[in-house]
Amino acid sequence: MSVTLPWDIFFIIIFPGFLFTAAVGLFSTWVDRKVSARIQWRVGPPWYQPFVDIIKLLGKENIVPTGTGMTGYLVFPIIGFIAVVLVSTILWVTNWFPEATFVGDIIVVIYLLYLPAIGIIAGGSASGNPMGSIGASREMKLMLAYELVFLVAIFTPVVASGGTLSLGGLVGYQAANGWMLGNASCIVAFIVSLVCIQAKLGLVPFDIAEAETEIIAGPYTEYSGAALAVFKLTKAMLLFVLPILLIAVFMGGAWSPWTILEYLLILVFIILVKNTNPRIRVDQAIRFFWVPCLILSVIGIILAAVGL
Amino acid sequence: MGIKTWALKKSPWVFHLNTGSCNNCDIEILDALTPRFDLERFGILLVGSPRHADALLVTGPVTMQAAPRLRHVYEQAAKPCLVIAVGSCACSCGIFDGSYHIVGPVDKIIPVNIYIPGCPPKPEAIISGVMKALNSL
Ligand code: SF4
């Protein structure tokens, strides 16, 4: 399919891109808050709560503290946000129209997924707040910890499918040969990448950068109003986009109605991990990712290379 | 009522500030946030930074040390921002009235939207006060 300009705009702004991802992402954060509330024996917020939070933040005063780089301070939240919108568009378009895929789009997706974390790091540093810079430095260390492992884990299916470097190709390969999760190597990689997306989402036990009991709100400390809303929206959209990436790569692609069930399974797993673990220190996180997780993911990729 | 006010009423994030209380009111505020009362039903969340706050819960009489800090925190909060005085001390200095180190009740420093008396007020009283403050918007 040759995608034309009006369709591009439709894809990016409305359907798989901004509006759809934002709505489903915010709804997922409600599921997160509601399930957490039920686990703690509470009632929990009403279903429209995350939407109201965003509307409220958009309506509030947007303070730029003196001594910050004004442009950077306001642009960095938007960089991460745009990256997530693009990732979502690429994921859905390649899942539904495998012809629209291009070689290496999985690499593009992985690079774009760096940007939200970089936006948080740069925004936290630009805010000129001590807590913000501590949060930014923690986020940077956490990123160094999980990125390599995540990369190796996501590339295991690529090796297992004989070097298919495109998302559409991987979905097509799984349609012909069954789920990637049927291979021993991909089961290992899937477990490792589930742990990595927990860290990418900044949820407990890896909410080290935002640790509200230690450093107020980390990189977000100085942000208020619309800029904070963009950060919150980016986080919510990531909660939708990252599981969809795993479904596309490991669980047969996101085009059948089963996708909803698979997504809910991953979401509930993330929420349960979030609610049953304490926060770990940043050095523990680095050791955790660089020793057991890296060894596991390398075992996975070796298994994939020998064809298991 | 515009959509801004409606959203503010549905999702007030509170920031808790102690300006010299005996710590009892603070414990009652934390009590109100426990699962038993579950303030998240109303969208109320405790935030750590005044920049994110929609309501300041101020406890205690304002001491000389705390007065400039209270003013500073109020200026840092993104407007619109409610101020709720929790406890007799915050409303009127309570048992600390006339002490050598007290500047005065909270409304002498910053404008207060609603007063919740009690020494300390019960969590139910705090919740009812916050809801009244929101409904007055
Ligand atoms: S009102 Fe009573 S409980 Fe609250 S700070 Fe004052 S003395 Fe303590």
CSV table of C-alpha atoms and ligand atoms in Angstrom, one decimal:
chain,number,residue,atom,x,y,z
A,1,MET,CA,0.0,0.0,0.0
A,2,SER,CA,1.4,3.4,-0.9
A,3,VAL,CA,0.4,5.7,1.9
A,4,THR,CA,-0.5,9.2,0.7
A,5,LEU,CA,-0.2,12.4,2.6
A,6,PRO,CA,-3.8,12.9,4.0
A,7,TRP,CA,-3.7,9.3,5.2
A,8,ASP,CA,-0.4,9.9,6.9
A,9,ILE,CA,-1.9,12.8,8.8
A,10,PHE,CA,-4.9,10.8,9.7
A,11,PHE,CA,-2.7,7.9,10.9
A,12,ILE,CA,-0.5,10.2,13.0
A,13,ILE,CA,-3.0,12.5,14.5
A,14,ILE,CA,-6.2,10.5,14.9
A,15,PHE,CA,-6.2,6.8,14.6
A,16,PRO,CA,-3.2,4.8,15.7
A,17,GLY,CA,-1.3,7.9,16.5
A,18,PHE,CA,-2.1,10.7,19.0
A,19,LEU,CA,-5.8,10.6,19.9
A,20,PHE,CA,-6.2,6.8,20.0
A,21,THR,CA,-3.0,6.1,21.9
A,22,ALA,CA,-3.7,8.9,24.4
A,23,ALA,CA,-7.2,7.7,25.0
A,24,VAL,CA,-6.2,4.0,25.5
A,25,GLY,CA,-3.1,5.0,27.4
A,26,LEU,CA,-5.0,7.1,29.9
A,27,PHE,CA,-7.6,4.4,30.2
A,28,SER,CA,-4.8,1.9,31.0
A,29,THR,CA,-3.5,4.2,33.8
A,30,TRP,CA,-7.1,4.1,35.2
A,31,VAL,CA,-6.9,0.3,35.1
A,32,ASP,CA,-3.6,0.5,36.9
A,33,ARG,CA,-5.0,2.9,39.6
A,34,LYS,CA,-8.2,0.9,40.0
A,35,VAL,CA,-6.5,-2.5,40.3
A,36,SER,CA,-3.9,-1.0,42.7
A,37,ALA,CA,-6.8,0.3,44.8
A,38,ARG,CA,-8.5,-3.0,44.9
A,39,ILE,CA,-5.3,-4.7,45.9
A,40,GLN,CA,-5.0,-2.2,48.8
A,41,TRP,CA,-8.7,-2.9,49.7
A,42,ARG,CA,-9.9,0.6,48.5
A,43,VAL,CA,-12.6,1.7,46.1
A,44,GLY,CA,-10.3,3.6,43.7
A,45,PRO,CA,-10.9,6.5,41.4
A,46,PRO,CA,-13.7,6.7,38.8
A,47,TRP,CA,-13.0,5.7,35.2
A,48,TYR,CA,-12.6,9.3,33.9
A,49,GLN,CA,-10.0,10.3,36.6
A,50,PRO,CA,-6.9,10.3,34.4
A,51,PHE,CA,-8.6,12.3,31.7
A,52,VAL,CA,-9.7,14.9,34.3
A,53,ASP,CA,-6.2,15.1,35.7
A,54,ILE,CA,-4.9,16.0,32.2
A,55,ILE,CA,-7.6,18.5,31.6
A,56,LYS,CA,-7.0,20.1,35.0
A,57,LEU,CA,-3.2,20.3,34.4
A,58,LEU,CA,-3.8,21.9,31.0
A,59,GLY,CA,-5.9,24.6,32.6
A,60,LYS,CA,-3.4,25.5,35.3
A,61,GLU,CA,-0.7,28.1,35.3
A,62,ASN,CA,2.5,27.0,33.6
A,63,ILE,CA,5.4,28.3,35.7
A,64,VAL,CA,8.9,28.6,34.2
A,65,PRO,CA,11.3,29.1,37.1
A,66,THR,CA,13.9,31.8,36.9
A,67,GLY,CA,17.3,30.6,35.9
A,68,THR,CA,16.1,27.8,33.6
A,69,GLY,CA,16.7,27.6,29.9
A,70,MET,CA,13.1,28.6,28.8
A,71,THR,CA,13.2,26.9,25.4
A,72,GLY,CA,14.7,23.7,26.5
A,73,TYR,CA,12.6,23.5,29.6
A,74,LEU,CA,9.4,23.6,27.5
A,75,VAL,CA,10.6,21.7,24.4
A,76,PHE,CA,12.1,18.6,26.2
A,77,PRO,CA,8.7,17.2,27.3
A,78,ILE,CA,7.4,17.5,23.8
A,79,ILE,CA,10.3,15.5,22.3
A,80,GLY,CA,9.4,12.4,24.2
A,81,PHE,CA,5.7,12.9,23.5
A,82,ILE,CA,6.2,13.1,19.7
A,83,ALA,CA,8.5,10.1,19.8
A,84,VAL,CA,5.8,8.0,21.5
A,85,VAL,CA,3.1,9.1,19.0
A,86,LEU,CA,5.4,8.1,16.1
A,87,VAL,CA,6.2,4.7,17.7
A,88,SER,CA,2.5,4.0,18.1
A,89,THR,CA,1.8,5.0,14.5
A,90,ILE,CA,4.6,2.8,13.1
A,91,LEU,CA,3.6,-0.2,15.2
A,92,TRP,CA,-0.1,-0.2,14.2
A,93,VAL,CA,0.5,0.6,10.5
A,94,THR,CA,3.1,-2.1,10.2
A,95,ASN,CA,0.8,-4.6,12.0
A,96,TRP,CA,-2.2,-3.9,9.9
A,97,PHE,CA,-0.6,-3.2,6.5
A,98,PRO,CA,2.6,-5.4,6.5
A,99,GLU,CA,3.3,-4.0,3.0
A,100,ALA,CA,3.9,-0.5,4.5
A,101,THR,CA,6.8,-1.8,6.5
A,102,PHE,CA,10.4,-1.0,5.7
A,103,VAL,CA,13.7,-2.8,6.5
A,104,GLY,CA,14.9,-1.7,9.9
A,105,ASP,CA,11.7,-0.2,11.3
A,106,ILE,CA,12.3,-2.2,14.4
A,107,ILE,CA,15.5,-0.3,14.9
A,108,VAL,CA,13.7,3.0,14.3
A,109,VAL,CA,11.2,2.1,17.0
A,110,ILE,CA,13.9,1.2,19.5
A,111,TYR,CA,15.7,4.5,18.9
A,112,LEU,CA,12.5,6.5,19.2
A,113,LEU,CA,11.8,4.7,22.5
A,114,TYR,CA,15.0,6.2,23.9
A,115,LEU,CA,13.6,9.7,23.4
A,116,PRO,CA,11.1,9.8,26.3
A,117,ALA,CA,13.8,8.9,28.8
A,118,ILE,CA,16.1,11.5,27.2
A,119,GLY,CA,13.4,14.1,27.4
A,120,ILE,CA,13.0,13.4,31.1
A,121,ILE,CA,16.7,13.6,31.7
A,122,ALA,CA,17.2,16.8,29.8
A,123,GLY,CA,14.0,18.4,31.2
A,124,GLY,CA,15.0,17.5,34.8
A,125,SER,CA,18.5,19.0,34.2
A,126,ALA,CA,17.1,22.1,32.6
A,127,SER,CA,14.7,22.8,35.5
A,128,GLY,CA,17.6,23.9,37.7
A,129,ASN,CA,16.3,22.1,40.8
A,130,PRO,CA,18.6,20.0,42.9
A,131,MET,CA,16.0,17.2,43.1
A,132,GLY,CA,15.5,17.5,39.4
A,133,SER,CA,19.2,16.9,38.7
A,134,ILE,CA,19.3,14.0,41.1
A,135,GLY,CA,16.3,12.5,39.4
A,136,ALA,CA,17.8,13.1,36.0
A,137,SER,CA,21.1,11.4,37.0
A,138,ARG,CA,19.2,8.4,38.4
A,139,GLU,CA,17.1,8.1,35.2
A,140,MET,CA,20.4,8.2,33.2
A,141,LYS,CA,21.9,5.4,35.2
A,142,LEU,CA,18.7,3.4,35.0
A,143,MET,CA,18.7,3.9,31.2
A,144,LEU,CA,22.3,2.6,31.0
A,145,ALA,CA,21.2,-0.4,33.0
A,146,TYR,CA,18.2,-1.6,31.0
A,147,GLU,CA,18.8,-0.4,27.4
A,148,LEU,CA,21.4,-3.0,26.4
A,149,VAL,CA,19.4,-5.8,27.9
A,150,PHE,CA,16.2,-4.6,26.2
A,151,LEU,CA,18.0,-4.3,22.9
A,152,VAL,CA,19.4,-7.9,23.1
A,153,ALA,CA,16.0,-9.2,24.1
A,154,ILE,CA,14.1,-7.5,21.3
A,155,PHE,CA,16.6,-8.7,18.8
A,156,THR,CA,16.2,-12.4,19.8
A,157,PRO,CA,13.1,-12.8,17.7
A,158,VAL,CA,15.0,-11.1,14.8
A,159,VAL,CA,17.7,-13.8,15.0
A,160,ALA,CA,15.2,-16.6,15.6
A,161,SER,CA,13.3,-15.6,12.4
A,162,GLY,CA,16.5,-15.7,10.4
A,163,GLY,CA,17.3,-12.0,10.3
A,164,THR,CA,13.9,-10.4,9.5
A,165,LEU,CA,14.7,-6.8,10.4
A,166,SER,CA,11.2,-5.3,9.9
A,167,LEU,CA,8.1,-5.4,12.1
A,168,GLY,CA,5.8,-6.3,9.2
A,169,GLY,CA,8.2,-9.1,8.3
A,170,LEU,CA,8.2,-10.4,11.9
A,171,VAL,CA,4.4,-10.3,12.0
A,172,GLY,CA,4.2,-12.1,8.7
A,173,TYR,CA,6.7,-14.7,9.8
A,174,GLN,CA,4.7,-15.4,12.9
A,175,ALA,CA,1.5,-15.7,10.9
A,176,ALA,CA,3.2,-18.4,8.9
A,177,ASN,CA,5.2,-20.2,11.6
A,178,GLY,CA,3.3,-19.6,14.8
A,179,TRP,CA,4.1,-17.3,17.7
A,180,MET,CA,7.6,-16.5,18.5
A,181,LEU,CA,6.9,-17.5,22.1
A,182,GLY,CA,6.9,-21.1,20.8
A,183,ASN,CA,10.7,-21.0,20.7
A,184,ALA,CA,12.6,-21.6,23.9
A,185,SER,CA,14.9,-18.6,23.1
A,186,CYS,CA,12.0,-16.2,22.8
A,187,ILE,CA,10.5,-17.3,26.1
A,188,VAL,CA,13.7,-16.2,27.8
A,189,ALA,CA,13.8,-13.0,25.8
A,190,PHE,CA,10.1,-12.3,26.6
A,191,ILE,CA,10.6,-12.6,30.3
A,192,VAL,CA,13.6,-10.3,30.2
A,193,SER,CA,11.8,-7.7,28.1
A,194,LEU,CA,8.9,-7.7,30.5
A,195,VAL,CA,11.3,-6.7,33.3
A,196,CYS,CA,12.8,-4.1,31.0
A,197,ILE,CA,9.5,-2.4,30.1
A,198,GLN,CA,8.7,-2.2,33.9
A,199,ALA,CA,11.9,-0.1,34.1
A,200,LYS,CA,11.2,1.9,30.9
A,201,LEU,CA,7.8,2.8,32.3
A,202,GLY,CA,9.4,3.9,35.6
A,203,LEU,CA,7.1,1.8,37.7
A,204,VAL,CA,7.9,0.2,41.1
A,205,PRO,CA,10.4,-1.5,41.7
A,206,PHE,CA,12.2,0.8,39.2
A,207,ASP,CA,10.6,4.1,40.0
A,208,ILE,CA,14.0,5.2,41.2
A,209,ALA,CA,14.1,8.4,39.2
A,210,GLU,CA,10.7,9.6,40.4
A,211,ALA,CA,11.0,8.3,44.0
A,212,GLU,CA,8.5,10.6,45.7
A,213,THR,CA,9.5,9.7,49.2
A,214,GLU,CA,13.1,10.5,48.6
A,215,ILE,CA,13.4,13.2,46.0
A,216,ILE,CA,9.9,14.8,45.8
A,217,ALA,CA,9.1,14.1,42.2
A,218,GLY,CA,12.5,13.8,40.6
A,219,PRO,CA,12.8,15.4,37.2
A,220,TYR,CA,9.2,16.6,37.3
A,221,THR,CA,9.7,18.6,40.5
A,222,GLU,CA,9.6,22.1,38.9
A,223,TYR,CA,7.1,21.2,36.1
A,224,SER,CA,3.6,22.5,36.4
A,225,GLY,CA,0.5,23.0,34.3
A,226,ALA,CA,0.6,22.0,30.6
A,227,ALA,CA,4.3,20.8,30.6
A,228,LEU,CA,3.6,18.4,33.4
A,229,ALA,CA,0.5,17.2,31.5
A,230,VAL,CA,2.6,16.4,28.5
A,231,PHE,CA,4.9,14.3,30.7
A,232,LYS,CA,2.0,12.5,32.3
A,233,LEU,CA,0.5,11.9,28.9
A,234,THR,CA,3.8,10.5,27.6
A,235,LYS,CA,4.0,8.1,30.5
A,236,ALA,CA,0.4,7.0,30.0
A,237,MET,CA,0.9,6.4,26.2
A,238,LEU,CA,4.1,4.4,26.9
A,239,LEU,CA,2.0,2.1,29.1
A,240,PHE,CA,0.0,1.3,26.0
A,241,VAL,CA,2.8,1.3,23.4
A,242,LEU,CA,5.4,-0.8,25.1
A,243,PRO,CA,3.2,-3.9,25.6
A,244,ILE,CA,2.0,-3.5,22.0
A,245,LEU,CA,5.6,-3.7,20.9
A,246,LEU,CA,6.1,-6.9,22.8
A,247,ILE,CA,2.8,-8.3,21.4
A,248,ALA,CA,4.0,-7.5,17.8
A,249,VAL,CA,7.4,-9.0,18.3
A,250,PHE,CA,6.6,-12.0,20.5
A,251,MET,CA,2.9,-12.8,20.5
A,252,GLY,CA,1.9,-13.0,16.8
A,253,GLY,CA,1.3,-9.3,16.0
A,254,ALA,CA,-1.3,-6.8,17.0
A,255,TRP,CA,-4.0,-7.3,14.4
A,256,SER,CA,-6.4,-9.9,15.7
A,257,PRO,CA,-9.1,-9.3,18.4
A,258,TRP,CA,-6.9,-11.5,20.7
A,259,THR,CA,-4.6,-8.5,21.0
A,260,ILE,CA,-6.9,-7.0,23.6
A,261,LEU,CA,-6.6,-10.1,25.7
A,262,GLU,CA,-2.9,-10.3,25.3
A,263,TYR,CA,-2.5,-6.6,26.2
A,264,LEU,CA,-4.7,-6.9,29.3
A,265,LEU,CA,-2.6,-9.9,30.4
A,266,ILE,CA,0.7,-7.9,30.1
A,267,LEU,CA,-0.9,-4.9,31.8
A,268,VAL,CA,-2.2,-6.9,34.7
A,269,PHE,CA,1.2,-8.5,35.1
A,270,ILE,CA,2.9,-5.1,35.2
A,271,ILE,CA,0.4,-3.9,37.8
A,272,LEU,CA,0.8,-6.9,40.0
A,273,VAL,CA,4.6,-6.6,39.9
A,274,LYS,CA,4.2,-2.9,40.7
A,275,ASN,CA,2.0,-3.6,43.7
A,276,THR,CA,4.0,-6.4,45.3
A,277,ASN,CA,7.5,-5.0,45.2
A,278,PRO,CA,9.5,-2.3,47.1
A,279,ARG,CA,11.6,0.3,45.3
A,280,ILE,CA,15.2,-0.8,44.9
A,281,ARG,CA,18.3,1.4,44.9
A,282,VAL,CA,19.9,2.5,41.7
A,283,ASP,CA,23.1,0.4,42.2
A,284,GLN,CA,20.9,-2.7,42.9
A,285,ALA,CA,19.0,-1.9,39.7
A,286,ILE,CA,22.2,-1.7,37.6
A,287,ARG,CA,23.6,-5.0,39.2
A,288,PHE,CA,20.2,-6.7,38.5
A,289,PHE,CA,20.1,-5.7,34.9
A,290,TRP,CA,23.8,-6.2,34.1
A,291,VAL,CA,24.3,-9.6,35.7
A,292,PRO,CA,21.2,-11.9,35.8
A,293,CYS,CA,19.2,-10.1,33.1
A,294,LEU,CA,22.1,-9.7,30.6
A,295,ILE,CA,23.2,-13.3,31.1
A,296,LEU,CA,19.6,-14.5,30.5
A,297,SER,CA,19.2,-12.4,27.4
A,298,VAL,CA,22.6,-13.5,26.0
A,299,ILE,CA,21.6,-17.1,26.6
A,300,GLY,CA,18.3,-16.3,24.7
A,301,ILE,CA,20.1,-14.9,21.7
A,302,ILE,CA,22.6,-17.9,21.6
A,303,LEU,CA,19.6,-20.3,21.8
A,304,ALA,CA,18.0,-18.4,18.9
A,305,ALA,CA,21.3,-18.5,16.9
A,306,VAL,CA,21.5,-22.3,17.2
A,307,GLY,CA,17.8,-22.4,16.1
A,308,LEU,CA,15.8,-23.3,19.2
B,1,MET,CA,-19.1,26.4,35.5
B,2,GLY,CA,-16.3,26.1,33.0
B,3,ILE,CA,-14.5,22.8,32.2
B,4,LYS,CA,-11.4,24.1,34.0
B,5,THR,CA,-13.3,24.5,37.3
B,6,TRP,CA,-15.0,21.2,36.8
B,7,ALA,CA,-11.7,19.5,36.3
B,8,LEU,CA,-10.1,21.2,39.2
B,9,LYS,CA,-13.0,20.0,41.4
B,10,LYS,CA,-12.7,16.5,40.2
B,11,SER,CA,-8.9,16.2,40.6
B,12,PRO,CA,-7.5,18.2,43.4
B,13,TRP,CA,-3.9,17.3,44.3
B,14,VAL,CA,-3.0,18.3,47.8
B,15,PHE,CA,0.4,19.4,49.2
B,16,HIS,CA,0.8,19.1,52.9
B,17,LEU,CA,2.8,21.8,54.8
B,18,ASN,CA,3.6,21.9,58.5
B,19,THR,CA,4.2,25.5,59.7
B,20,GLY,CA,4.9,24.6,63.4
B,21,SER,CA,2.1,22.2,64.4
B,22,CYS,CA,2.5,19.7,67.2
B,23,ASN,CA,2.4,16.9,64.5
B,24,ASN,CA,-0.9,15.6,65.6
B,25,CYS,CA,-2.8,17.3,62.8
B,26,ASP,CA,-0.3,16.0,60.3
B,27,ILE,CA,-1.0,12.5,61.5
B,28,GLU,CA,-4.7,13.0,61.0
B,29,ILE,CA,-4.1,14.2,57.5
B,30,LEU,CA,-2.1,11.0,56.8
B,31,ASP,CA,-5.0,9.1,58.4
B,32,ALA,CA,-7.4,10.7,55.9
B,33,LEU,CA,-5.2,9.4,53.0
B,34,THR,CA,-5.2,5.7,54.2
B,35,PRO,CA,-7.2,3.0,52.5
B,36,ARG,CA,-9.9,3.2,55.2
B,37,PHE,CA,-11.0,6.7,53.9
B,38,ASP,CA,-9.6,6.3,50.4
B,39,LEU,CA,-9.5,9.9,49.2
B,40,GLU,CA,-8.5,8.7,45.7
B,41,ARG,CA,-12.3,8.2,45.2
B,42,PHE,CA,-12.5,11.9,44.8
B,43,GLY,CA,-9.4,12.2,42.8
B,44,ILE,CA,-7.4,13.6,45.7
B,45,LEU,CA,-3.7,12.7,45.6
B,46,LEU,CA,-0.9,13.7,47.9
B,47,VAL,CA,1.9,15.3,45.8
B,48,GLY,CA,5.4,16.1,46.9
B,49,SER,CA,6.0,19.4,45.0
B,50,PRO,CA,4.0,22.6,45.5
B,51,ARG,CA,4.2,23.1,41.7
B,52,HIS,CA,1.9,20.2,41.2
B,53,ALA,CA,-0.5,21.2,44.0
B,54,ASP,CA,-4.1,22.4,43.7
B,55,ALA,CA,-4.6,22.8,47.4
B,56,LEU,CA,-2.3,23.5,50.3
B,57,LEU,CA,-3.1,21.8,53.6
B,58,VAL,CA,-1.5,24.0,56.2
B,59,THR,CA,-1.3,22.7,59.8
B,60,GLY,CA,-0.2,24.6,62.9
B,61,PRO,CA,0.3,28.2,64.0
B,62,VAL,CA,2.8,30.0,61.8
B,63,THR,CA,6.1,30.4,63.7
B,64,MET,CA,8.7,33.1,62.9
B,65,GLN,CA,10.8,30.5,61.1
B,66,ALA,CA,7.9,29.2,59.0
B,67,ALA,CA,6.3,32.5,57.9
B,68,PRO,CA,8.7,33.3,55.1
B,69,ARG,CA,8.7,29.7,53.9
B,70,LEU,CA,4.9,29.5,53.9
B,71,ARG,CA,4.7,32.6,51.8
B,72,HIS,CA,7.4,31.2,49.5
B,73,VAL,CA,5.6,27.9,49.0
B,74,TYR,CA,2.3,29.7,48.3
B,75,GLU,CA,4.0,31.8,45.6
B,76,GLN,CA,5.6,28.7,44.1
B,77,ALA,CA,2.3,26.9,43.8
B,78,ALA,CA,0.7,27.0,40.3
B,79,LYS,CA,-2.6,29.0,40.5
B,80,PRO,CA,-5.5,28.4,40.9
B,81,CYS,CA,-4.5,27.0,44.3
B,82,LEU,CA,-6.8,26.6,47.4
B,83,VAL,CA,-5.5,27.1,50.9
B,84,ILE,CA,-7.0,24.9,53.6
B,85,ALA,CA,-6.2,25.6,57.3
B,86,VAL,CA,-6.3,22.3,59.2
B,87,GLY,CA,-6.7,22.4,62.9
B,88,SER,CA,-7.4,25.0,65.6
B,89,CYS,CA,-3.8,26.2,65.5
B,90,ALA,CA,-3.9,27.0,61.8
B,91,CYS,CA,-7.3,28.8,62.2
B,92,SER,CA,-6.6,30.8,65.3
B,93,CYS,CA,-3.2,29.8,66.9
B,94,GLY,CA,-5.1,27.6,69.4
B,95,ILE,CA,-3.1,26.8,72.5
B,96,PHE,CA,0.0,28.5,71.1
B,97,ASP,CA,-1.7,31.9,71.0
B,98,GLY,CA,0.5,34.6,72.5
B,99,SER,CA,3.7,32.6,72.4
B,100,TYR,CA,6.8,34.6,71.8
B,101,HIS,CA,7.7,32.8,68.6
B,102,ILE,CA,4.3,32.9,66.9
B,103,VAL,CA,3.6,35.3,64.0
B,104,GLY,CA,-0.1,34.5,63.8
B,105,PRO,CA,-2.7,32.2,62.3
B,106,VAL,CA,-2.3,31.2,58.6
B,107,ASP,CA,-4.7,33.8,57.3
B,108,LYS,CA,-2.3,36.5,58.5
B,109,ILE,CA,0.3,35.4,56.0
B,110,ILE,CA,-1.6,34.0,53.0
B,111,PRO,CA,-5.4,34.1,52.0
B,112,VAL,CA,-7.2,31.0,53.3
B,113,ASN,CA,-10.2,29.4,51.5
B,114,ILE,CA,-11.6,27.2,54.3
B,115,TYR,CA,-10.9,26.6,58.0
B,116,ILE,CA,-11.2,23.2,59.6
B,117,PRO,CA,-11.3,23.5,63.4
B,118,GLY,CA,-10.5,20.8,65.8
B,119,CYS,CA,-7.5,19.8,67.9
B,120,PRO,CA,-6.9,17.7,65.9
B,121,PRO,CA,-9.8,17.5,63.5
B,122,LYS,CA,-11.0,14.0,62.7
B,123,PRO,CA,-10.2,12.6,59.2
B,124,GLU,CA,-14.0,12.8,58.5
B,125,ALA,CA,-13.9,16.5,59.3
B,126,ILE,CA,-10.9,17.1,57.0
B,127,ILE,CA,-12.5,15.2,54.1
B,128,SER,CA,-15.8,17.2,54.6
B,129,GLY,CA,-13.8,20.4,54.8
B,130,VAL,CA,-11.9,19.7,51.6
B,131,MET,CA,-15.1,18.8,49.7
B,132,LYS,CA,-16.8,22.0,51.0
B,133,ALA,CA,-13.8,24.0,49.7
B,134,LEU,CA,-14.1,22.4,46.3
B,135,ASN,CA,-17.9,22.8,46.1
B,136,SER,CA,-17.4,26.5,46.9
B,137,LEU,CA,-15.5,27.0,43.6
C,1,SF4,S1,-4.7,22.0,66.4
C,1,SF4,FE1,-4.1,20.8,68.1
C,1,SF4,S2,-3.4,18.9,67.2
C,1,SF4,FE2,-3.3,20.4,65.6
C,1,SF4,S3,-1.3,21.3,65.7
C,1,SF4,FE3,-2.6,22.6,67.0
C,1,SF4,S4,-2.3,21.7,69.1
C,1,SF4,FE4,-1.6,20.1,67.6
